[in-house]
Short mmCIF file of C-alpha atoms in Angstrom, two decimals:
data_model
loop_
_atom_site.label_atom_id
_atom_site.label_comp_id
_atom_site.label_asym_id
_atom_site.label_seq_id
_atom_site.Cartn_x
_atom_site.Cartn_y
_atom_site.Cartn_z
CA UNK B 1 179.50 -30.95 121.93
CA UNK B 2 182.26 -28.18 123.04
CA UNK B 3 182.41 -24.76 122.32
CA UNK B 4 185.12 -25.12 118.87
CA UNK B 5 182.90 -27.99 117.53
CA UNK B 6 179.24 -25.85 118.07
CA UNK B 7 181.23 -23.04 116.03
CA UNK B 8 182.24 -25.11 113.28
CA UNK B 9 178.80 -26.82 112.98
CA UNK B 10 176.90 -23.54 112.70
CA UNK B 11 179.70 -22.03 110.42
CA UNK B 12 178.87 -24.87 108.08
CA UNK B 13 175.67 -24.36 108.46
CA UNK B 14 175.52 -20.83 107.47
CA UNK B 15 177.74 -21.79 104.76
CA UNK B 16 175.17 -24.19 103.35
CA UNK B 17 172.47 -21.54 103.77
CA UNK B 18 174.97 -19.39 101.61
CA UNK B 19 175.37 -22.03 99.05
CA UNK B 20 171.53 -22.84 98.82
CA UNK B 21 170.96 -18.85 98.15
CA UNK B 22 173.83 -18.56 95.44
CA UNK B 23 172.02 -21.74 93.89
CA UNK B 24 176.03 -22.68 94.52
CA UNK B 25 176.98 -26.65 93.29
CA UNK B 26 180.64 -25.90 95.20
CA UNK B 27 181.69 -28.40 97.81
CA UNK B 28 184.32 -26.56 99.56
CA UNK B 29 184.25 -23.45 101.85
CA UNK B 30 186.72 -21.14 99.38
CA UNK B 31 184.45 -22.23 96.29
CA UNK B 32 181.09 -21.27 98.34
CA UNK B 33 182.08 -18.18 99.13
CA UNK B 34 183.84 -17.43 95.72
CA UNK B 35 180.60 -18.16 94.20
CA UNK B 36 178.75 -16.36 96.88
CA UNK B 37 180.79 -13.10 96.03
CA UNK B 38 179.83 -13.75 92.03
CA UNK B 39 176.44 -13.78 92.38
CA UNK B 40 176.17 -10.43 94.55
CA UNK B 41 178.64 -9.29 92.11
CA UNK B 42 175.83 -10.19 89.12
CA UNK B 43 173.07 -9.16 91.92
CA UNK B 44 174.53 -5.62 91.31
CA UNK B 45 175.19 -5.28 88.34
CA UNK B 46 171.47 -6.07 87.21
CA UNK B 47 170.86 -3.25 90.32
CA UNK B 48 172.52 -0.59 88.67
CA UNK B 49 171.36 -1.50 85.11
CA UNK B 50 167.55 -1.41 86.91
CA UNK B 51 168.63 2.38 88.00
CA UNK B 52 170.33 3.02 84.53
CA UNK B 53 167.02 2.08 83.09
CA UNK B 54 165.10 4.02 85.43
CA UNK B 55 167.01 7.18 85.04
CA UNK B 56 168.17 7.58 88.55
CA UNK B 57 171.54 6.47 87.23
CA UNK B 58 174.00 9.48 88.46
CA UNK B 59 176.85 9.85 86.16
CA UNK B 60 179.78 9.83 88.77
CA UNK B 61 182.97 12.37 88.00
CA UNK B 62 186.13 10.59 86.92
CA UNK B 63 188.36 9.66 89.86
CA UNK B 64 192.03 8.26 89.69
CA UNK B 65 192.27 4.98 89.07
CA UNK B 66 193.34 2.68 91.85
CA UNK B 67 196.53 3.43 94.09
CA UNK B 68 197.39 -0.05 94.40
CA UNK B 69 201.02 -1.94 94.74
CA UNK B 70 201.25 -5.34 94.12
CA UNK B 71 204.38 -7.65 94.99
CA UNK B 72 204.97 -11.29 94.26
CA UNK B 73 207.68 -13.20 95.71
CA UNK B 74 208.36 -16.77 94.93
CA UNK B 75 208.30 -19.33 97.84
CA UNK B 76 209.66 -22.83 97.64
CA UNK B 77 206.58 -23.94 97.52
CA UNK B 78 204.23 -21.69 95.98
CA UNK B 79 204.07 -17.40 95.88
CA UNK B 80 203.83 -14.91 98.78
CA UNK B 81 201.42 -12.05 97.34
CA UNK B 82 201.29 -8.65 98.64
CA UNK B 83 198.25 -6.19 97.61
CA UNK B 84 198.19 -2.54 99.46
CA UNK B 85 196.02 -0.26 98.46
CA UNK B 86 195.29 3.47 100.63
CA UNK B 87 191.52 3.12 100.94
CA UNK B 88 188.86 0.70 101.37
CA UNK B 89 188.07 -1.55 98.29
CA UNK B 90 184.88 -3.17 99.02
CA UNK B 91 184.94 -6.55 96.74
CA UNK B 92 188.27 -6.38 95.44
CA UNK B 93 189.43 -9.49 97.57
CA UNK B 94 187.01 -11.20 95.67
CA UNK B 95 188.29 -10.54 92.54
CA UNK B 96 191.76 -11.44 93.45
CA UNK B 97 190.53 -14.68 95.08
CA UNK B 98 189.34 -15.38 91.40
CA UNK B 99 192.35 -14.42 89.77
CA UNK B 100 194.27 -16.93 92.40
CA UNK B 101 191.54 -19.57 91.31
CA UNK B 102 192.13 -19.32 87.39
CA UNK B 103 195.95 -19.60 88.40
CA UNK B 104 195.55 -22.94 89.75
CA UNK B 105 196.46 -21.69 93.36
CA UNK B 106 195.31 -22.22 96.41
CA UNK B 107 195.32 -20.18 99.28
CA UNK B 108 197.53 -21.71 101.96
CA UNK B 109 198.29 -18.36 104.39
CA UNK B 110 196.77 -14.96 104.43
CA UNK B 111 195.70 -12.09 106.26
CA UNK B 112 193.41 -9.25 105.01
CA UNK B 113 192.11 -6.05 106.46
CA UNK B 114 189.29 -4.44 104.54
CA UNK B 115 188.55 -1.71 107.09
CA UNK B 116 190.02 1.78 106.36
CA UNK B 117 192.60 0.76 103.54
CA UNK B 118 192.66 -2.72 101.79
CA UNK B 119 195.38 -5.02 102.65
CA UNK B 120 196.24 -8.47 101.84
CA UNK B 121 199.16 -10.99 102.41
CA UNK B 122 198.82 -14.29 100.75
CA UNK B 123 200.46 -17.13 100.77
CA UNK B 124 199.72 -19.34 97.56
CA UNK B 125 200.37 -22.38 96.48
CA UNK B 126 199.44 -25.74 94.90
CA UNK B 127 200.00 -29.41 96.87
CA UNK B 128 201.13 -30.85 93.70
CA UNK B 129 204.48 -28.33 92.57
CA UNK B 130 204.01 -29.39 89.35
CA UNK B 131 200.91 -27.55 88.91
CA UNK B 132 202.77 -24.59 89.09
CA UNK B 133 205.47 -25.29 86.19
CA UNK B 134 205.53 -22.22 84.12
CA UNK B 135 204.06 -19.89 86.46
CA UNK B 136 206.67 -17.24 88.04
CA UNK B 137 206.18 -14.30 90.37
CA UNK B 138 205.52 -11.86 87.04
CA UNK B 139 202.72 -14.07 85.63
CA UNK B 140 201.00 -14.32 89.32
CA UNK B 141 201.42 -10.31 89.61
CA UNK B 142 200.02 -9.27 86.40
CA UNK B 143 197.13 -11.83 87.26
CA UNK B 144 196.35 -9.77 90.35
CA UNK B 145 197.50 -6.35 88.58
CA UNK B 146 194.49 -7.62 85.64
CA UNK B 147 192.44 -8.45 88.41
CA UNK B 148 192.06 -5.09 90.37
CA UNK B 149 191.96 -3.42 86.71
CA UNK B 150 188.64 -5.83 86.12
CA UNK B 151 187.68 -5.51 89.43
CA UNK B 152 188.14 -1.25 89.16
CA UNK B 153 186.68 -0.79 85.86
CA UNK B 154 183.30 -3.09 86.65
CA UNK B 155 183.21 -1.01 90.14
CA UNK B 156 183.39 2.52 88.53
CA UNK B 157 186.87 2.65 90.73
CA UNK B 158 188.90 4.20 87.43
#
């Protein structure tokens, strides 16, 4: 077995450990890890209700809501997405991964940096075109606009 086949066999296989401890029924590697992200999503929330319940909840001070630009342009085939925002945004790609998934589109391209600022350049799309009749850059931007609003207000971000 060579060196890019041992990597993709234990990269499944830590996928399938992922998808065993999300009690995930996906099939594919964007699903798994979708799901994955859901449940630590729900794993925190029931967290912070524990601490609200324990009254070592800290009531934060109101910061500004989220400096981030969005832009959407429309491909032959699909949408190239754009998402910039000046700091780190841990678990917003997740939520815009979802946002992307209720759309009907599929990630084709992207790059993301999650490190000092958040950054991401999709490229979305569907294999069948006509999947995408009726969607237009505006609807897939105010998708991802909703989605860092969700993902903001659940994260105490506004």
């Amino acid at each position: 077995m060579g060196s890019t086949e041992h990597k993709r066999a234990a990269l499944n296989d830590k996928l399938q450990q992922l998808r065993a401890a999300t009690n995930s029924s996906a099939r594919n590697k964007a699903s798994i890890i979708v799901d994955a992200s859901k449940y630590i999503k729900e794993l925190k929330r029931k967290v912070k209700r524990l601490n609200k319940d324990a009254g070592t909840s800290q009531s934060s001070s109101a910061q500004t809501p989220l400096p981030a630009q969005v832009t959407v342009e429309t491909l032959e085939r699909g949408f190239l997405i754009n998402v910039f925002s000046g700091k780190n945004c841990p678990g917003l790609l997740v939520s815009i991964l979802e946002a992307f998934e209720k759309l009907g589109l599929d990630v084709h391209d992207a790059r993301v940096s999650c490190s000092d600022v958040f950054q991401l350049e999709a490229v979305g799309g569907e294999n069948n075109p006509e999947h995408l009749h009726g969607l237009d850059a505006q609807v897939v931007k105010q998708a991802v606009l909703e989605a860092i609003k969700s993902w903001s207000e659940s994260s105490g971000q506004d």
